[in-house]
GROMACS .gro file of C-alpha atoms in nm:
model
  303
    1MET     CA    1   5.080   9.374  15.012
    2ARG     CA    2   5.236   9.038  15.078
    3ALA     CA    3   5.600   9.015  15.172
    4SER     CA    4   5.668   8.793  14.871
    5SER     CA    5   5.517   9.053  14.634
    6LEU     CA    6   5.715   9.331  14.795
    7PHE     CA    7   6.032   9.125  14.762
    8ALA     CA    8   5.961   9.060  14.392
    9LEU     CA    9   5.900   9.431  14.334
   10LEU     CA   10   6.229   9.523  14.500
   11CYS     CA   11   6.414   9.263  14.292
   12SER     CA   12   6.263   9.401  13.973
   13ALA     CA   13   6.370   9.752  14.067
   14VAL     CA   14   6.725   9.636  14.134
   15ILE     CA   15   6.744   9.450  13.800
   16ILE     CA   16   6.616   9.752  13.607
   17GLY     CA   17   6.870   9.971  13.784
   18LEU     CA   18   7.153   9.735  13.698
   19LEU     CA   19   7.051   9.720  13.331
   20SER     CA   20   7.031  10.097  13.313
   21GLY     CA   21   7.373  10.124  13.470
   22CYS     CA   22   7.520   9.882  13.215
   23GLN     CA   23   7.373  10.081  12.929
   24LEU     CA   24   7.517  10.404  13.067
   25ALA     CA   25   7.855  10.242  13.118
   26THR     CA   26   7.852  10.105  12.763
   27HIS     CA   27   7.757  10.443  12.621
   28ALA     CA   28   8.034  10.611  12.822
   29ALA     CA   29   8.289  10.355  12.704
   30VAL     CA   30   8.194  10.407  12.340
   31LYS     CA   31   8.205  10.782  12.380
   32SER     CA   32   8.544  10.775  12.550
   33ALA     CA   33   8.680  10.541  12.281
   34LYS     CA   34   8.583  10.774  11.997
   35PRO     CA   35   8.880  11.015  12.033
   36ALA     CA   36   9.120  10.718  12.023
   37PHE     CA   37   8.963  10.600  11.696
   38GLU     CA   38   8.989  10.946  11.549
   39ALA     CA   39   9.354  10.961  11.650
   40ASP     CA   40   9.415  10.652  11.436
   41GLN     CA   41   9.270  10.809  11.124
   42PRO     CA   42   9.608  10.883  10.956
   43SER     CA   43   9.702  10.514  10.987
   44ASN     CA   44   9.362  10.409  10.858
   45ALA     CA   45   9.403  10.643  10.562
   46LEU     CA   46   9.730  10.473  10.465
   47GLU     CA   47   9.568  10.133  10.505
   48GLN     CA   48   9.288  10.244  10.274
   49LEU     CA   49   9.545  10.368  10.021
   50SER     CA   50   9.725  10.035  10.031
   51SER     CA   51   9.401   9.839  10.007
   52LEU     CA   52   9.288  10.036   9.703
   53SER     CA   53   9.625   9.982   9.536
   54ASP     CA   54   9.589   9.610   9.605
   55GLU     CA   55   9.252   9.610   9.432
   56ILE     CA   56   9.387   9.806   9.136
   57TYR     CA   57   9.672   9.561   9.089
   58THR     CA   58   9.436   9.264   9.111
   59ALA     CA   59   9.200   9.421   8.857
   60ALA     CA   60   9.492   9.505   8.626
   61TYR     CA   61   9.625   9.152   8.653
   62GLY     CA   62   9.281   9.032   8.548
   63SER     CA   63   9.270   9.285   8.260
   64ASN     CA   64   8.956   9.446   8.404
   65ARG     CA   65   8.991   9.785   8.236
   66GLN     CA   66   8.668   9.941   8.368
   67LEU     CA   67   8.733   9.839   8.727
   68VAL     CA   68   9.089   9.968   8.715
   69PHE     CA   69   8.968  10.306   8.592
   70THR     CA   70   8.702  10.329   8.865
   71LEU     CA   71   8.947  10.232   9.139
   72LEU     CA   72   9.206  10.479   9.010
   73GLN     CA   73   8.955  10.760   9.056
   74ARG     CA   74   8.903  10.650   9.416
   75LEU     CA   75   9.277  10.621   9.468
   76GLU     CA   76   9.326  10.974   9.339
   77THR     CA   77   9.081  11.104   9.599
   78VAL     CA   78   9.228  10.906   9.889
   79SER     CA   79   9.588  10.992   9.799
   80SER     CA   80   9.511  11.364   9.795
   81SER     CA   81   9.418  11.376  10.165
   82GLN     CA   82   9.650  11.551  10.408
   83ASP     CA   83   9.669  11.242  10.632
   84VAL     CA   84   9.816  11.044  10.345
   85ARG     CA   85  10.043  11.313  10.201
   86SER     CA   86  10.204  11.371  10.540
   87SER     CA   87  10.393  11.044  10.479
   88GLY     CA   88  10.650  10.985  10.206
   89THR     CA   89  10.847  11.250  10.019
   90GLN     CA   90  10.774  11.524   9.769
   91ALA     CA   91  10.964  11.340   9.497
   92GLY     CA   92  10.778  11.019   9.579
   93TRP     CA   93  10.436  11.183   9.554
   94LYS     CA   94  10.530  11.352   9.229
   95ALA     CA   95  10.618  11.012   9.084
   96PHE     CA   96  10.302  10.861   9.237
   97ASP     CA   97  10.081  11.122   9.070
   98SER     CA   98  10.266  11.067   8.743
   99SER     CA   99  10.198  10.692   8.760
  100MET     CA  100   9.827  10.751   8.817
  101ALA     CA  101   9.815  10.987   8.519
  102LYS     CA  102  10.002  10.741   8.296
  103ALA     CA  103   9.771  10.458   8.401
  104LYS     CA  104   9.462  10.662   8.318
  105LYS     CA  105   9.603  10.763   7.982
  106ALA     CA  106   9.693  10.404   7.895
  107LEU     CA  107   9.345  10.285   7.994
  108LEU     CA  108   9.195  10.508   7.727
  109GLN     CA  109   9.411  10.356   7.454
  110LYS     CA  110   9.401  10.016   7.289
  111ASN     CA  111   9.685   9.766   7.319
  112GLU     CA  112   9.824   9.943   7.626
  113SER     CA  113   9.735   9.684   7.889
  114ARG     CA  114  10.100   9.625   7.970
  115GLN     CA  115  10.145   9.996   8.046
  116TRP     CA  116   9.861  10.025   8.295
  117TYR     CA  117   9.956   9.692   8.445
  118THR     CA  118  10.306   9.827   8.507
  119GLN     CA  119  10.171  10.146   8.662
  120ALA     CA  120   9.941   9.940   8.886
  121ALA     CA  121  10.244   9.751   9.016
  122ARG     CA  122  10.430  10.079   9.081
  123LEU     CA  123  10.134  10.219   9.275
  124LYS     CA  124  10.098   9.898   9.473
  125LEU     CA  125  10.464   9.898   9.579
  126ALA     CA  126  10.458  10.268   9.667
  127SER     CA  127  10.139  10.239   9.876
  128ASP     CA  128  10.280   9.936  10.053
  129ALA     CA  129  10.597  10.131  10.138
  130LEU     CA  130  10.387  10.405  10.297
  131ASN     CA  131  10.165  10.164  10.489
  132ARG     CA  132  10.445   9.928  10.602
  133PRO     CA  133  10.755  10.150  10.604
  134ARG     CA  134  10.964   9.913  10.815
  135VAL     CA  135  10.916   9.606  10.593
  136PRO     CA  136  10.823   9.734  10.247
  137LEU     CA  137  10.772   9.486   9.967
  138TRP     CA  138  10.994   9.677   9.723
  139LEU     CA  139  11.307   9.569   9.912
  140GLN     CA  140  11.261   9.225   9.758
  141TYR     CA  141  11.394   9.374   9.438
  142GLU     CA  142  11.742   9.392   9.589
  143GLY     CA  143  11.783   9.020   9.528
  144VAL     CA  144  11.616   9.048   9.188
  145LEU     CA  145  11.864   9.314   9.073
  146ARG     CA  146  12.158   9.108   9.192
  147GLU     CA  147  12.041   8.819   8.978
  148ASP     CA  148  11.987   9.057   8.686
  149GLU     CA  149  12.335   9.198   8.728
  150GLN     CA  150  12.492   8.851   8.737
  151ARG     CA  151  12.305   8.762   8.420
  152LEU     CA  152  12.421   9.088   8.262
  153ARG     CA  153  12.788   9.020   8.344
  154THR     CA  154  12.762   8.662   8.224
  155SER     CA  155  12.615   8.780   7.893
  156TRP     CA  156  12.896   9.028   7.844
  157LEU     CA  157  13.174   8.785   7.935
  158MET     CA  158  13.056   8.524   7.685
  159GLN     CA  159  13.330   8.463   7.432
  160SER     CA  160  13.099   8.481   7.135
  161GLU     CA  161  12.973   8.730   6.882
  162GLY     CA  162  12.677   8.933   6.997
  163ASN     CA  163  12.771   8.936   7.365
  164ALA     CA  164  12.719   9.314   7.382
  165GLU     CA  165  12.368   9.277   7.240
  166ALA     CA  166  12.290   8.999   7.487
  167ALA     CA  167  12.414   9.214   7.773
  168ALA     CA  168  12.203   9.505   7.648
  169ALA     CA  169  11.896   9.281   7.650
  170SER     CA  170  11.973   9.181   8.010
  171LEU     CA  171  12.009   9.548   8.097
  172ASP     CA  172  11.662   9.614   7.958
  173ILE     CA  173  11.518   9.359   8.201
  174TYR     CA  174  11.718   9.523   8.479
  175ARG     CA  175  11.568   9.860   8.385
  176GLU     CA  176  11.213   9.719   8.391
  177HIS     CA  177  11.266   9.598   8.745
  178VAL     CA  178  11.400   9.934   8.858
  179GLU     CA  179  11.100  10.102   8.700
  180ARG     CA  180  10.868   9.885   8.908
  181PHE     CA  181  11.004   9.995   9.247
  182GLU     CA  182  11.106  10.351   9.152
  183VAL     CA  183  10.808  10.525   9.314
  184ALA     CA  184  10.837  10.319   9.633
  185ALA     CA  185  11.209  10.391   9.657
  186LEU     CA  186  11.149  10.763   9.610
  187MET     CA  187  10.902  10.749   9.900
  188GLN     CA  188  11.172  10.616  10.134
  189ARG     CA  189  11.512  10.710   9.994
  190GLU     CA  190  11.696  11.021   9.886
  191GLU     CA  191  11.593  11.121   9.536
  192ALA     CA  192  11.960  11.163   9.439
  193SER     CA  193  12.037  10.794   9.499
  194VAL     CA  194  11.746  10.678   9.282
  195ARG     CA  195  11.836  10.922   9.004
  196HIS     CA  196  12.199  10.812   9.020
  197LEU     CA  197  12.093  10.451   8.961
  198GLN     CA  198  11.888  10.561   8.660
  199ASN     CA  199  12.184  10.760   8.524
  200GLN     CA  200  12.412  10.458   8.565
  201MET     CA  201  12.169  10.243   8.368
  202THR     CA  202  12.173  10.500   8.087
  203TYR     CA  203  12.552  10.515   8.092
  204ALA     CA  204  12.585  10.135   8.087
  205LYS     CA  205  12.348  10.122   7.789
  206GLN     CA  206  12.562  10.374   7.601
  207VAL     CA  207  12.885  10.189   7.678
  208LEU     CA  208  12.737   9.856   7.564
  209SER     CA  209  12.618  10.020   7.243
  210GLY     CA  210  12.968  10.160   7.187
  211ALA     CA  211  13.127   9.823   7.255
  212ASN     CA  212  12.894   9.657   7.008
  213GLU     CA  213  13.007   9.903   6.741
  214GLY     CA  214  13.373   9.872   6.837
  215LEU     CA  215  13.387  10.226   6.973
  216ALA     CA  216  13.428  10.145   7.342
  217HIS     CA  217  13.704   9.948   7.514
  218PRO     CA  218  13.588   9.626   7.685
  219ASP     CA  219  13.725   9.753   8.017
  220ALA     CA  220  13.480  10.043   7.996
  221VAL     CA  221  13.191   9.797   8.008
  222MET     CA  222  13.314   9.637   8.331
  223ILE     CA  223  13.365   9.980   8.484
  224ALA     CA  224  13.010  10.074   8.389
  225LEU     CA  225  12.871   9.752   8.537
  226ASP     CA  226  13.066   9.808   8.860
  227GLY     CA  227  12.918  10.156   8.880
  228LEU     CA  228  12.571  10.014   8.826
  229GLU     CA  229  12.619   9.768   9.110
  230GLN     CA  230  12.738  10.040   9.348
  231ALA     CA  231  12.446  10.266   9.257
  232ALA     CA  232  12.195   9.987   9.323
  233ASN     CA  233  12.355   9.906   9.658
  234ALA     CA  234  12.327  10.271   9.759
  235VAL     CA  235  11.952  10.268   9.695
  236PHE     CA  236  11.895   9.965   9.915
  237LYS     CA  237  12.111  10.094  10.199
  238GLN     CA  238  11.950  10.281  10.485
  239GLY     CA  239  12.010  10.653  10.516
  240ASP     CA  240  12.249  10.599  10.808
  241GLY     CA  241  12.465  10.364  10.602
  242GLU     CA  242  12.329  10.041  10.753
  243ALA     CA  243  12.236   9.753  10.527
  244ALA     CA  244  11.880   9.723  10.404
  245LEU     CA  245  11.650   9.462  10.559
  246ALA     CA  246  11.725   9.217  10.281
  247GLU     CA  247  12.084   9.178  10.402
  248ALA     CA  248  11.996   9.094  10.760
  249ILE     CA  249  11.766   8.795  10.733
  250PRO     CA  250  11.824   8.458  10.897
  251PRO     CA  251  11.832   8.172  10.644
  252GLY     CA  252  11.499   8.002  10.593
  253ALA     CA  253  11.287   8.297  10.701
  254THR     CA  254  11.002   8.450  10.505
  255ILE     CA  255  10.808   8.773  10.521
  256GLY     CA  256  10.506   8.593  10.659
  257SER     CA  257  10.686   8.396  10.931
  258LEU     CA  258  10.886   8.694  11.048
  259ARG     CA  259  10.581   8.916  11.068
  260SER     CA  260  10.409   8.648  11.276
  261GLY     CA  261  10.711   8.633  11.501
  262ARG     CA  262  10.709   9.008  11.541
  263ALA     CA  263  10.348   8.998  11.658
  264GLN     CA  264  10.430   8.731  11.917
  265LEU     CA  265  10.729   8.928  12.044
  266ALA     CA  266  10.529   9.252  12.069
  267GLU     CA  267  10.688   9.381  11.749
  268MET     CA  268  11.039   9.397  11.900
  269PHE     CA  269  11.213   9.262  11.594
  270MET     CA  270  11.205   9.369  11.230
  271ALA     CA  271  11.053   9.128  10.987
  272ALA     CA  272  11.238   9.058  10.665
  273PHE     CA  273  11.268   8.795  10.394
  274VAL     CA  274  11.509   8.548  10.235
  275MET     CA  275  11.665   8.692   9.922
  276VAL     CA  276  11.657   8.354   9.749
  277ILE     CA  277  11.280   8.320   9.799
  278LEU     CA  278  11.128   8.617   9.621
  279SER     CA  279  10.761   8.550   9.674
  280LEU     CA  280  10.461   8.712   9.835
  281ALA     CA  281  10.406   8.456  10.112
  282GLY     CA  282  10.230   8.623  10.401
  283TRP     CA  283  10.103   8.915  10.199
  284ARG     CA  284   9.724   8.924  10.202
  285LYS     CA  285   9.537   8.875   9.876
  286TYR     CA  286   9.848   8.792   9.671
  287ASN     CA  287   9.996   8.481   9.825
  288GLN     CA  288   9.824   8.266   9.562
  289GLN     CA  289   9.814   8.510   9.271
  290GLN     CA  290  10.179   8.601   9.216
  291PRO     CA  291  10.410   8.385   9.005
  292GLN     CA  292  10.715   8.257   9.193
  293GLY     CA  293  11.045   8.430   9.147
  294LEU     CA  294  10.947   8.798   9.136
  295PRO     CA  295  10.731   9.028   9.350
  296PHE     CA  296  10.554   9.115   9.023
  297PRO     CA  297  10.578   8.934   8.691
  298ARG     CA  298  10.736   9.123   8.403
  299ASP     CA  299  10.430   9.096   8.182
  300ASN     CA  300  10.063   9.031   8.235
  301PRO     CA  301  10.004   8.679   8.094
  302LYS     CA  302   9.640   8.770   8.024
  303GLN     CA  303   9.722   9.045   7.777
   0.00000   0.00000   0.00000
């Protein structure tokens, strides 16, 4: 055998050996990476929950009744897993299950598109709170409620007939907004604080009704509105008494820009948002679908 042939044979053997070694190394790397992937399953389960809720909200916004129903069935399955239920609170999951049931019931009835649209928004906010507990979307409603409350007080203080009725109408809008983030708040806050806010809304409604009929003193209305403000502030405060994220944002910031900054700084800082810009900038899938001004519009314009 010639020396050149022997050299070629040896080179071929070496190349085959190297390729075999690379394949073994690749197989070993994949095998060793598998436990790490499995360890991330709880996080992936929450991401799947949030993604499904996104799809449900999009379908509800588009009045796609059949798709909403199909996705709700999938959401019910995903939300029942132990990985998902290990997050949140018992009160939050009870409200979450109730919203799914209400949405399904509304889907089976005519002229109830607003109801299942509302429930879709509640589920979306709650799932987002579980998936992104440090910067949940529902905190944007802190600024919304402050504007509602200012509108409510202005309506009451008008020196004209019917001011109590106007204030009551403003309170109804306030209540709708609280209803939207109720499930999300229950997932992250003490149930007592959320229930107290609901009780204060009921009390304020009763006082306004009494004032309209001349049965309640005007000072009682202001006391009720002060109590409503304090109850709302308590919901948006952290459990240790610190202000919610919405109160600690540098002017000009947005959810999207702050999240980007967090990634660049190895997630050392909390992302937040500007209370005067209540939009969904930076939130995937919805940055072009949501009307400006509110995290979710009051009514579905396609009803």
